[in-house]
CSV table of C-alpha atoms in Angstrom, one decimal:
chain,number,residue,atom,x,y,z
Z,1,MET,CA,-3.7,28.1,-9.2
Z,2,GLY,CA,-4.7,28.3,-5.5
Z,3,ALA,CA,-0.9,27.1,-3.5
Z,4,PRO,CA,-2.2,23.9,-2.1
Z,5,ARG,CA,-2.5,23.1,-5.6
Z,6,ALA,CA,0.4,24.7,-6.7
Z,7,ALA,CA,2.5,23.1,-3.9
Z,8,LEU,CA,1.3,19.6,-5.2
Z,9,TRP,CA,2.2,19.9,-8.8
Z,10,ARG,CA,5.6,21.4,-7.3
Z,11,ARG,CA,6.5,18.3,-5.4
Z,12,THR,CA,4.8,15.7,-7.6
Z,13,ARG,CA,4.8,16.4,-11.3
Z,14,ARG,CA,6.7,13.3,-11.5
Z,15,GLY,CA,5.5,12.1,-15.3
Z,16,ARG,CA,3.8,9.0,-16.0
Z,17,GLY,CA,3.8,6.2,-13.3
Z,18,GLY,CA,3.5,2.6,-13.8
Z,19,ALA,CA,2.6,-0.8,-11.8
Z,20,GLY,CA,7.2,-3.5,-5.3
Z,21,GLY,CA,8.9,-5.0,-3.3
Z,22,ASP,CA,9.1,-6.2,-0.7
Z,23,GLY,CA,9.4,-5.7,-4.3
Z,24,ALA,CA,10.0,-2.5,-8.1
Z,25,ARG,CA,10.6,0.5,-5.9
Z,26,SER,CA,11.8,-2.3,-7.3
Z,27,ALA,CA,12.0,-5.0,-5.0
Z,28,ALA,CA,15.2,-3.7,-4.0
Z,29,GLY,CA,18.4,-3.6,-2.5
Z,30,ASP,CA,17.9,-4.8,1.2
Z,31,GLY,CA,19.4,-2.8,3.9
Z,32,GLU,CA,21.3,0.4,1.5
Z,33,GLU,CA,22.6,3.4,2.7
Z,34,GLU,CA,19.8,5.9,2.9
Z,35,ASP,CA,21.1,8.2,0.0
Z,36,GLU,CA,21.8,6.2,-2.6
Z,37,ASP,CA,20.1,6.0,-6.0
Z,38,GLU,CA,16.8,4.1,-4.7
Z,39,GLU,CA,15.5,3.8,-8.8
Z,40,GLY,CA,18.2,1.4,-8.5
Z,41,ARG,CA,17.1,-0.5,-5.6
Z,42,HIS,CA,13.4,-0.3,-6.2
Z,43,ASP,CA,12.4,-0.5,-10.0
Z,44,GLY,CA,11.1,-3.8,-9.9
Z,45,GLU,CA,8.8,-4.5,-6.4
Z,46,GLY,CA,6.8,-1.8,-8.0
Z,47,GLY,CA,7.9,-2.6,-11.3
Z,48,GLY,CA,5.5,-1.3,-14.4
Z,49,ARG,CA,2.7,-2.2,-16.4
Z,50,ARG,CA,1.4,0.1,-18.7
Z,51,ARG,CA,4.5,-0.1,-21.0
Z,52,GLY,CA,7.4,-2.5,-20.8
Z,53,GLN,CA,10.1,-1.3,-18.0
Z,54,GLY,CA,13.2,-2.2,-18.3
Z,55,PRO,CA,15.4,-3.5,-21.4
Z,56,THR,CA,14.3,-7.1,-23.3
Z,57,ILE,CA,17.3,-9.6,-22.3
Z,58,ALA,CA,17.7,-10.8,-26.2
Z,59,LYS,CA,20.2,-12.9,-27.7
Z,60,GLY,CA,23.2,-10.4,-27.9
Z,61,HIS,CA,22.6,-9.2,-24.1
Z,62,LYS,CA,25.2,-9.6,-21.6
Z,63,ASN,CA,22.8,-11.9,-19.2
Z,64,TYR,CA,21.4,-13.6,-22.1
Z,65,GLU,CA,23.2,-17.0,-20.7
Z,66,LEU,CA,22.4,-16.5,-17.5
Z,67,MET,CA,18.3,-15.6,-18.2
Z,68,LEU,CA,18.4,-19.3,-20.3
Z,69,ASN,CA,19.9,-20.5,-16.8
Z,70,LEU,CA,17.3,-19.4,-14.6
Z,71,GLN,CA,14.7,-20.5,-16.8
Z,72,LEU,CA,16.1,-23.7,-17.4
Z,73,GLY,CA,16.3,-24.4,-13.8
Z,74,ILE,CA,12.9,-22.9,-12.7
Z,75,ARG,CA,11.1,-24.9,-15.4
Z,76,HIS,CA,13.1,-28.1,-13.8
Z,77,ALA,CA,12.8,-27.3,-10.1
Z,78,VAL,CA,8.3,-26.4,-10.5
Z,79,GLY,CA,8.4,-29.0,-12.7
Z,80,LYS,CA,9.3,-31.6,-9.5
Z,81,GLN,CA,6.3,-30.9,-7.3
Z,82,GLY,CA,5.7,-33.1,-5.1
Z,83,PRO,CA,2.8,-33.7,-2.5
Z,84,ILE,CA,2.2,-30.8,-0.5
Z,85,THR,CA,1.9,-30.2,3.2
Z,86,LEU,CA,1.5,-26.9,5.3
Z,87,ASP,CA,2.9,-29.0,8.7
Z,88,LEU,CA,6.5,-28.8,7.1
Z,89,ARG,CA,9.1,-30.7,9.6
Z,90,SER,CA,12.1,-28.6,10.8
Z,91,SER,CA,14.6,-30.6,8.5
Z,92,ALA,CA,12.8,-28.9,5.5
Z,93,PHE,CA,14.0,-25.3,7.2
Z,94,ASP,CA,17.5,-26.4,7.2
Z,95,PRO,CA,19.8,-24.3,5.4
Z,96,LYS,CA,21.8,-27.1,4.0
Z,97,GLU,CA,18.6,-28.9,2.4
Z,98,LYS,CA,19.5,-27.4,-1.0
Z,99,VAL,CA,19.3,-30.0,-4.3
Z,100,TRP,CA,22.2,-29.2,-6.7
Z,101,THR,CA,21.1,-30.2,-10.5
Z,102,ARG,CA,23.7,-30.1,-13.8
Z,103,PHE,CA,22.5,-29.1,-16.8
Z,104,PRO,CA,25.4,-29.9,-19.0
Z,105,PRO,CA,24.4,-28.8,-23.1
Z,106,GLU,CA,23.6,-32.5,-24.1
Z,107,GLY,CA,21.3,-33.0,-22.3
Z,108,SER,CA,21.1,-35.9,-18.9
Z,109,LYS,CA,18.7,-38.5,-17.3
Z,110,TYR,CA,17.5,-35.7,-15.5
Z,111,THR,CA,17.7,-32.1,-17.7
Z,112,PRO,CA,17.0,-31.1,-21.3
Z,113,PRO,CA,19.4,-30.2,-24.0
Z,114,HIS,CA,19.9,-26.8,-24.3
Z,115,SER,CA,21.8,-23.8,-26.3
Z,116,SER,CA,23.5,-22.4,-22.8
Z,117,CYS,CA,26.7,-23.0,-21.1
Z,118,ASP,CA,27.1,-26.0,-18.9
Z,119,PHE,CA,25.9,-25.1,-15.0
Z,120,ARG,CA,25.0,-26.4,-12.1
Z,121,TRP,CA,22.1,-25.2,-10.1
Z,122,LYS,CA,20.8,-25.3,-6.9
Z,123,ASP,CA,17.5,-25.2,-5.2
Z,124,TYR,CA,17.5,-24.0,-1.6
Z,125,CYS,CA,14.5,-25.4,0.8
Z,126,PRO,CA,12.6,-26.3,-2.0
Z,127,GLN,CA,9.6,-28.1,0.0
Z,128,VAL,CA,9.3,-24.9,1.7
Z,129,PHE,CA,9.0,-22.6,-1.5
Z,130,ARG,CA,6.5,-24.9,-3.5
Z,131,THR,CA,4.0,-24.9,0.1
Z,132,LEU,CA,5.3,-20.7,-0.3
Z,133,ARG,CA,3.8,-20.8,-3.0
Z,134,LYS,CA,0.4,-22.8,-2.8
Z,135,LEU,CA,0.0,-20.6,0.4
Z,136,PHE,CA,0.3,-17.2,-1.9
Z,137,LYS,CA,-1.9,-19.4,-3.8
Z,138,VAL,CA,0.3,-19.0,-7.1
Z,139,ASP,CA,-0.7,-21.8,-9.5
Z,140,ALA,CA,2.3,-23.8,-10.4
Z,141,ALA,CA,1.4,-24.0,-14.7
Z,142,ASP,CA,1.2,-19.4,-14.1
Z,143,TYR,CA,4.0,-19.5,-12.2
Z,144,MET,CA,6.4,-21.6,-14.8
Z,145,LEU,CA,4.8,-20.0,-17.8
Z,146,SER,CA,5.3,-16.1,-16.2
Z,147,LEU,CA,9.6,-17.2,-15.5
Z,148,CYS,CA,9.9,-19.5,-18.6
Z,149,GLY,CA,8.0,-18.7,-21.3
Z,150,ASP,CA,8.3,-17.2,-24.8
Z,151,GLN,CA,8.3,-14.1,-23.6
Z,152,ALA,CA,12.0,-13.0,-22.1
Z,153,LEU,CA,12.9,-11.2,-18.9
Z,154,ARG,CA,13.7,-7.6,-18.6
Z,155,GLU,CA,16.5,-5.4,-17.0
Z,156,LEU,CA,15.3,-3.2,-14.5
Z,157,SER,CA,17.3,0.1,-14.4
Z,158,SER,CA,21.3,-0.5,-13.2
Z,159,PRO,CA,22.5,-2.0,-9.7
Z,160,GLY,CA,22.4,0.5,-6.7
Z,161,LYS,CA,25.2,0.2,-4.1
Z,162,SER,CA,24.3,-3.6,-3.4
Z,163,GLY,CA,25.2,-4.7,-6.3
Z,164,SER,CA,22.0,-6.3,-7.0
Z,165,PHE,CA,20.0,-6.5,-10.3
Z,166,PHE,CA,16.4,-6.6,-10.9
Z,167,TYR,CA,14.3,-8.4,-13.7
Z,168,LEU,CA,10.7,-8.6,-14.2
Z,169,THR,CA,8.7,-11.3,-16.1
Z,170,SER,CA,6.9,-9.9,-19.3
Z,171,ASN,CA,3.5,-10.3,-17.4
Z,172,ASP,CA,5.0,-7.7,-14.8
Z,173,GLN,CA,3.3,-11.0,-12.5
Z,174,TYR,CA,6.9,-11.5,-10.9
Z,175,MET,CA,10.8,-10.0,-9.9
Z,176,ILE,CA,14.4,-11.7,-9.8
Z,177,LYS,CA,16.8,-10.0,-7.4
Z,178,THR,CA,20.3,-11.3,-7.5
Z,179,MET,CA,21.6,-11.7,-4.1
Z,180,LYS,CA,24.7,-11.9,-2.1
Z,181,LYS,CA,25.9,-14.4,0.3
Z,182,ALA,CA,25.3,-12.6,2.9
Z,183,GLU,CA,21.5,-11.9,2.2
Z,184,VAL,CA,21.0,-15.2,1.4
Z,185,LYS,CA,22.3,-16.6,4.8
Z,186,ILE,CA,20.1,-14.1,6.6
Z,187,PHE,CA,17.2,-15.3,4.3
Z,188,LEU,CA,17.8,-18.9,5.5
Z,189,LYS,CA,18.1,-18.3,9.2
Z,190,MET,CA,14.9,-16.5,9.4
Z,191,LEU,CA,13.3,-18.6,6.6
Z,192,ARG,CA,10.8,-20.6,9.5
Z,193,ALA,CA,9.9,-17.5,11.2
Z,194,TYR,CA,8.9,-16.2,7.9
Z,195,TYR,CA,7.0,-19.2,6.8
Z,196,ASN,CA,5.2,-19.5,9.8
Z,197,HIS,CA,4.3,-15.5,9.9
Z,198,VAL,CA,2.4,-15.6,6.5
Z,199,ARG,CA,1.1,-18.4,6.8
Z,200,SER,CA,-0.5,-17.2,10.1
Z,201,PHE,CA,-1.3,-13.4,8.3
Z,202,GLU,CA,-2.9,-13.6,5.1
Z,203,ASN,CA,-3.1,-9.9,5.1
Z,204,THR,CA,0.9,-9.6,5.8
Z,205,LEU,CA,2.4,-6.8,4.0
Z,206,VAL,CA,5.7,-8.0,3.8
Z,207,THR,CA,7.3,-8.4,0.8
Z,208,LYS,CA,5.8,-12.6,-0.8
Z,209,PHE,CA,9.0,-14.8,-1.6
Z,210,PHE,CA,8.5,-17.5,-4.4
Z,211,GLY,CA,12.1,-19.0,-4.5
Z,212,LEU,CA,15.5,-19.1,-3.4
Z,213,HIS,CA,17.9,-20.2,-6.1
Z,214,CYS,CA,21.9,-20.5,-7.4
Z,215,VAL,CA,23.5,-20.7,-11.1
Z,216,LYS,CA,27.1,-22.0,-10.5
Z,217,LEU,CA,28.7,-21.7,-13.9
Z,218,ALA,CA,31.2,-24.6,-14.9
Z,219,GLY,CA,34.9,-24.5,-15.8
Z,220,ALA,CA,37.0,-21.7,-14.7
Z,221,ASN,CA,35.1,-19.4,-14.0
Z,222,GLN,CA,32.6,-21.2,-11.3
Z,223,LYS,CA,31.1,-17.6,-11.0
Z,224,LYS,CA,27.9,-18.1,-8.8
Z,225,VAL,CA,24.8,-16.1,-8.5
Z,226,ARG,CA,22.0,-16.4,-6.6
Z,227,PHE,CA,18.7,-14.9,-6.9
Z,228,VAL,CA,15.4,-15.1,-5.1
Z,229,ILE,CA,11.8,-14.6,-6.4
Z,230,MET,CA,8.8,-12.4,-5.5
Z,231,GLY,CA,6.2,-10.6,-6.2
Z,232,ASN,CA,5.5,-7.7,-8.2
Z,233,LEU,CA,3.7,-5.2,-5.9
Z,234,PHE,CA,2.5,-2.9,-8.6
Z,235,CYS,CA,1.2,-5.6,-11.2
Z,236,SER,CA,-2.1,-3.5,-11.9
Z,237,ASP,CA,-4.3,-2.6,-14.4
Z,238,HIS,CA,-4.3,0.8,-12.5
Z,239,TYR,CA,-1.8,3.5,-13.5
Z,240,ILE,CA,0.9,4.6,-10.8
Z,241,HIS,CA,1.0,7.7,-10.5
Z,242,ARG,CA,3.3,8.2,-7.6
Z,243,ARG,CA,5.4,6.1,-6.1
Z,244,PHE,CA,7.1,6.6,-2.6
Z,245,ASP,CA,9.8,4.7,-0.6
Z,246,LEU,CA,8.8,5.3,3.2
Z,247,LYS,CA,11.0,4.7,6.4
Z,248,GLY,CA,10.4,7.0,8.9
Z,249,SER,CA,13.9,8.5,8.9
Z,250,SER,CA,14.6,12.1,7.5
Z,251,LEU,CA,18.4,12.0,6.5
Z,252,GLY,CA,19.2,11.8,2.9
Z,253,ARG,CA,14.7,11.1,2.4
Z,254,THR,CA,14.3,13.3,-0.3
Z,255,THR,CA,14.6,12.6,-3.8
Z,256,ASP,CA,18.1,14.1,-5.5
Z,257,LYS,CA,18.0,14.2,-9.6
Z,258,PRO,CA,16.9,17.5,-11.2
Z,259,GLN,CA,13.4,17.7,-12.1
Z,260,THR,CA,14.2,17.3,-15.1
Z,261,GLU,CA,15.4,14.1,-14.5
Z,262,ILE,CA,12.7,12.6,-12.6
Z,263,ASP,CA,10.7,10.3,-14.8
Z,264,GLU,CA,7.6,7.8,-14.1
Z,265,TYR,CA,9.3,5.0,-12.6
Z,266,THR,CA,11.3,7.6,-9.8
Z,267,ILE,CA,10.8,6.4,-6.4
Z,268,LEU,CA,10.0,9.5,-3.6
Z,269,LYS,CA,10.9,9.4,-0.3
Z,270,ASP,CA,9.8,10.6,3.2
Z,271,LEU,CA,10.5,14.5,2.6
Z,272,ASP,CA,9.0,14.0,-0.7
Z,273,LEU,CA,5.8,12.7,0.7
Z,274,ASN,CA,3.1,15.5,0.3
Z,275,PHE,CA,-0.3,13.6,1.2
Z,276,ILE,CA,-1.8,12.4,4.3
Z,277,PHE,CA,-4.1,9.1,3.3
Z,278,ARG,CA,-7.3,8.6,4.9
Z,279,LEU,CA,-8.6,5.2,5.1
Z,280,GLN,CA,-12.3,4.3,6.0
Z,281,LYS,CA,-12.2,3.1,9.8
Z,282,PRO,CA,-12.5,-1.1,9.3
Z,283,TRP,CA,-9.2,-0.4,6.7
Z,284,TYR,CA,-7.1,1.6,8.8
Z,285,GLN,CA,-7.5,-1.1,11.6
Z,286,GLU,CA,-6.6,-4.2,10.0
Z,287,PHE,CA,-3.9,-1.7,8.6
Z,288,GLN,CA,-2.7,-0.6,11.9
Z,289,ARG,CA,-3.1,-4.5,13.2
Z,290,GLN,CA,-1.5,-5.7,10.4
Z,291,VAL,CA,1.5,-3.5,10.2
Z,292,ASP,CA,2.1,-4.0,14.2
Z,293,LYS,CA,2.1,-7.6,13.7
Z,294,ASP,CA,4.7,-7.1,10.9
Z,295,CYS,CA,7.2,-5.1,12.6
Z,296,ASP,CA,6.8,-7.4,15.4
Z,297,PHE,CA,8.3,-10.5,13.6
Z,298,LEU,CA,10.6,-8.7,11.7
Z,299,GLU,CA,11.8,-6.8,15.2
Z,300,GLN,CA,11.9,-10.4,16.8
Z,301,GLU,CA,14.0,-11.6,13.5
Z,302,ASN,CA,16.9,-8.0,13.9
Z,303,ILE,CA,16.1,-6.9,11.0
Z,304,MET,CA,15.8,-3.0,10.0
Z,305,ASP,CA,16.0,-0.7,7.7
Z,306,TYR,CA,12.8,-1.4,5.7
Z,307,SER,CA,10.5,0.3,4.0
Z,308,LEU,CA,6.4,0.9,3.5
Z,309,LEU,CA,6.6,1.2,-0.5
Z,310,VAL,CA,2.9,3.0,-1.8
Z,311,GLY,CA,1.6,3.4,-5.4
Z,312,VAL,CA,-0.6,5.9,-5.2
Z,313,HIS,CA,-3.2,6.1,-9.1
Z,314,PHE,CA,-5.3,9.1,-9.0
Z,315,ARG,CA,-9.3,8.3,-10.2
Z,316,ASP,CA,-9.3,12.2,-11.3
Z,317,LYS,CA,-8.3,12.7,-14.5
Z,318,ARG,CA,-9.0,16.0,-14.1
Z,319,VAL,CA,-6.4,16.5,-11.1
Z,320,ILE,CA,-3.9,15.6,-13.7
Z,321,MET,CA,-5.7,17.7,-16.7
Z,322,THR,CA,-5.5,21.0,-15.0
Z,323,GLU,CA,-1.5,20.7,-13.5
Z,324,GLY,CA,0.4,18.7,-15.5
Z,325,SER,CA,0.4,16.0,-17.4
Z,326,PHE,CA,1.9,12.2,-17.9
Z,327,ASP,CA,2.0,11.2,-21.2
Z,328,SER,CA,5.0,8.7,-22.0
Z,329,ASP,CA,5.7,9.8,-25.1
Z,330,SER,CA,6.3,13.1,-23.8
Z,331,SER,CA,9.4,14.9,-23.2
Z,332,ARG,CA,10.5,15.3,-20.1
Z,333,GLY,CA,9.1,18.9,-18.4
Z,334,SER,CA,6.5,19.4,-21.3
Z,335,SER,CA,2.8,18.9,-20.7
Z,336,PRO,CA,1.6,17.8,-23.7
Z,337,HIS,CA,-1.9,15.9,-24.3
Z,338,LEU,CA,-3.4,13.8,-21.8
Z,339,SER,CA,-3.6,9.6,-22.1
Z,340,SER,CA,-6.5,8.7,-21.5
Z,341,HIS,CA,-4.9,5.6,-19.6
Z,342,LEU,CA,-5.1,7.7,-16.5
Z,343,SER,CA,-8.6,6.0,-15.2
Z,344,ARG,CA,-8.9,3.2,-17.6
Z,345,GLY,CA,-10.6,-0.2,-15.6
Z,346,ASP,CA,-11.9,2.5,-13.0
Z,347,THR,CA,-15.4,1.7,-13.4
Z,348,ASP,CA,-15.1,-1.9,-14.1
Z,349,PRO,CA,-18.0,-3.7,-11.5
Z,350,ASN,CA,-15.8,-6.3,-11.4
Z,351,ARG,CA,-13.0,-4.8,-9.4
Z,352,MET,CA,-14.1,-3.9,-6.4
Z,353,CYS,CA,-13.8,-7.9,-5.2
Z,354,THR,CA,-10.2,-7.7,-5.8
Z,355,ILE,CA,-9.7,-5.1,-3.2
Z,356,ARG,CA,-7.5,-6.4,0.1
Z,357,LEU,CA,-5.0,-4.8,2.5
Z,358,GLY,CA,-2.3,-3.3,0.1
Z,359,SER,CA,-3.9,-3.5,-3.4
Z,360,ASN,CA,-6.4,-1.9,-4.8
Z,361,MET,CA,-7.6,0.2,-2.1
Z,362,PRO,CA,-10.2,3.1,-2.7
Z,363,THR,CA,-8.7,6.3,-0.9
Z,364,LYS,CA,-8.6,9.5,0.1
Z,365,ALA,CA,-5.3,11.2,0.0
Z,366,GLU,CA,-5.3,14.8,1.3
Z,367,LEU,CA,-2.2,17.4,0.3
Z,368,THR,CA,-0.1,18.3,2.8
Z,369,VAL,CA,2.2,20.9,2.7
Z,370,ARG,CA,5.6,21.8,5.3
Z,371,ARG,CA,6.4,24.8,6.4
Z,372,THR,CA,10.0,26.4,5.9
Z,373,ASP,CA,10.5,28.7,8.9
Z,374,CYS,CA,11.3,25.8,10.8
Z,375,GLU,CA,13.2,21.8,10.8
Z,376,PRO,CA,12.2,19.8,8.2
Z,377,GLN,CA,9.2,18.2,8.9
Z,378,LEU,CA,8.3,14.4,8.4
Z,379,ILE,CA,4.3,14.9,7.9
Z,380,GLY,CA,2.9,18.7,6.5
Z,381,GLU,CA,0.3,20.3,7.3
Z,382,SER,CA,-3.2,19.0,6.4
Z,383,THR,CA,-4.9,21.5,3.5
Z,384,GLY,CA,-8.3,20.3,3.0
Z,385,GLU,CA,-7.6,19.5,-0.4
Z,386,PHE,CA,-8.5,15.4,-1.3
Z,387,TYR,CA,-8.2,13.7,-3.7
Z,388,ASP,CA,-9.8,9.9,-4.8
Z,389,VAL,CA,-7.3,7.9,-5.4
Z,390,ILE,CA,-6.4,3.8,-5.2
Z,391,LEU,CA,-3.3,2.6,-3.6
Z,392,TYR,CA,-0.9,-0.4,-3.8
Z,393,PHE,CA,1.4,-0.7,-0.6
Z,394,GLY,CA,4.1,-3.3,1.4
Z,395,ILE,CA,6.9,-3.7,3.4
Z,396,ILE,CA,10.2,-4.3,1.8
Z,397,ASP,CA,13.6,-4.1,2.1
Z,398,ILE,CA,13.2,-7.3,5.0
Z,399,LEU,CA,17.1,-8.7,4.4
Z,400,GLN,CA,19.6,-6.1,6.3
Z,401,ASP,CA,19.8,-7.6,9.7
Z,402,TYR,CA,21.7,-5.1,12.2
Z,403,ASP,CA,24.8,-6.5,12.0
Z,404,ILE,CA,28.3,-5.3,13.1
Z,405,SER,CA,28.4,-2.7,9.7
Z,406,LYS,CA,25.1,-1.4,10.8
Z,407,LYS,CA,26.0,-0.9,14.4
Z,408,LEU,CA,29.3,1.0,13.0
Z,409,GLU,CA,27.8,3.2,10.6
Z,410,HIS,CA,24.9,4.5,13.6
Z,411,ALA,CA,28.3,5.2,15.6
Z,412,TYR,CA,30.0,7.1,13.2
Z,413,LYS,CA,26.8,9.0,11.6
Z,414,SER,CA,25.5,9.8,15.2
Z,415,PHE,CA,28.8,12.1,15.4
Z,416,GLN,CA,27.6,14.1,12.4
Z,417,TYR,CA,23.7,13.9,13.1
Z,418,ASP,CA,20.8,13.9,14.7
Z,419,PRO,CA,20.9,9.7,15.8
Z,420,THR,CA,17.3,10.2,15.2
Z,421,SER,CA,17.2,11.1,12.0
Z,422,ILE,CA,20.0,8.7,10.4
Z,423,SER,CA,18.1,5.0,9.3
Z,424,ALA,CA,20.9,3.1,11.1
Z,425,VAL,CA,19.2,2.2,14.1
Z,426,ASP,CA,18.8,-1.0,16.5
Z,427,PRO,CA,15.7,-2.7,15.2
Z,428,LYS,CA,13.2,-1.9,18.3
Z,429,GLN,CA,14.0,1.8,17.9
Z,430,TYR,CA,13.7,1.5,13.9
Z,431,SER,CA,10.2,-0.4,14.6
Z,432,ARG,CA,8.8,2.4,16.9
Z,433,ARG,CA,10.0,5.1,14.2
Z,434,PHE,CA,8.6,3.2,11.1
Z,435,LYS,CA,5.0,2.8,13.0
Z,436,ASP,CA,4.9,6.6,14.7
Z,437,PHE,CA,6.1,7.6,10.5
Z,438,VAL,CA,3.5,5.5,9.3
Z,439,TYR,CA,0.0,5.8,11.8
Z,440,LYS,CA,0.7,9.8,10.6
Z,441,ALA,CA,1.1,8.7,7.1
Z,442,PHE,CA,-2.2,6.4,7.5
Z,443,GLN,CA,-5.0,7.6,8.5
Z,444,GLU,CA,-8.3,6.8,9.8
Z,445,ASP,CA,-10.8,9.1,7.9
Z,446,LYS,CA,-13.2,10.0,10.2
Z,447,VAL,CA,-15.5,12.1,7.8
Z,448,ASP,CA,-16.6,8.9,7.0
Z,449,SER,CA,-17.2,7.1,10.3
C-alpha cells in the first residue's frame, strides 16, 4: 500500500457512515466546549439514513409521554395553517408573540382526547415559522406526517455538555433538539435577521429551522421542555462514509476516541481532516459568495462557535474495498465483505436534477498528509491522489453568542494556550478564522477550468 493511501486509511477508516445540522453531527448543542463529546452534540443534523439511528421511543421509554406531547402539539399547530404572506409585520417577530394551548387528557373544545398527561403547549412566533416552512418549500401535510405519523421518533445518542437531547423522524427528514431557555432567547432575538437572511439567500448554508415550541407539564412538576425543529443535513439516498465538524480552530480539535470505538456516526474534527475538496469553478464561486454572506450575518448577530458540518460519500467503492470495509453488521476493527449500498443511487439519471449548493454535490477530494516534524497543521499537504466523492455540508450550531461566559473562557484559556487556537473568540475574529480555514479545505478545481 502506498504511503498516501495508507495515510488515508490510518486516519479515516471509521466504519460505515450514515446521513446534519445547523444540523446530526447531529444538529447539535450550540456553542459548547471544543473538547466535548461531539457525537452527543451532533448526531442529529447529520442523522443516519441507511439504518435507523438511535433507539425508537416506544411505550416504556422514559421520554415516551414527552414524544406524544410533542406530536399532539405539532399536529395542533400545523393544522391551524392560516394565510401566509412573506412581508411579515414587526409584531410577528416579537418574543412575546406566543400562543399557549392546554391539552387535558379528556380533550377540550380545541384539542382531542389523548392518552398522555395533562400539559400545556406553547408556539413561539407561529406566523414566522409558518412562513419559513413556506420559504423552505415544506409541504404542511408531509411535515405533519413526518413528525406525527404512525412511526415513532428515534432518540439520538446521549446529550453532550449542553444537556440537549436530539430526536430524529423515522424518514430522517427532520431533527428535534431540546433547548435551554438562554438558547431560545438568543434565537428569538435574531429571528427577524434570520428570516430576512434566508429569504434573501436561497442557497444559504445556515441551519433551516421550521418551528420553536415548548411543552409545560401540569401539576406540581411544572417542568418545561423547549425544543426546535430543523432539517437533517444528511437526509440522503447516498451513504455518508465520513463526517467532519470544522471550526478552523486547533485546540482539542481531534477525535479523542480509540480507533476501536469509532463507529459510522463518529464526527471527525479539524485536525482529523485529510482532504482538500476541489469544487468546479462555478460551484466554488457560489460557495465562496454564500459562506461570506452567511458569516457576515452571524458576525452581525454576535454569533460564534458555529461549524461547517461536512458529509462525504465515496463514489468509487473500490477505494473502500481495497483498503477497508464499512459493513454495518460487522464488529469494529474487522474487515468484512463490503455491502453493495456503497454506490447505490450514483447512476440515477434523475439525481443530477437535485444537485444544489451543500447537497448532493459531485466533487474531487484530494488526499493530504500532515508533516510530523513541525507544529500541527490545520490543512495537510497535497498528495495528488484524488477520489470522486459527493458532498453534503452546511453551517450548524448558530445559537451561541459571545456572552460573558465565552469572554471569560477566552481570557482564561488565553493564559494557557495560543489565543488563535481556541474556539471561544469574538465573532469578528471567529468569522475571519473560520473562512480562512474553509477556503483552504475547499478550493477551486483548476484542472477542469
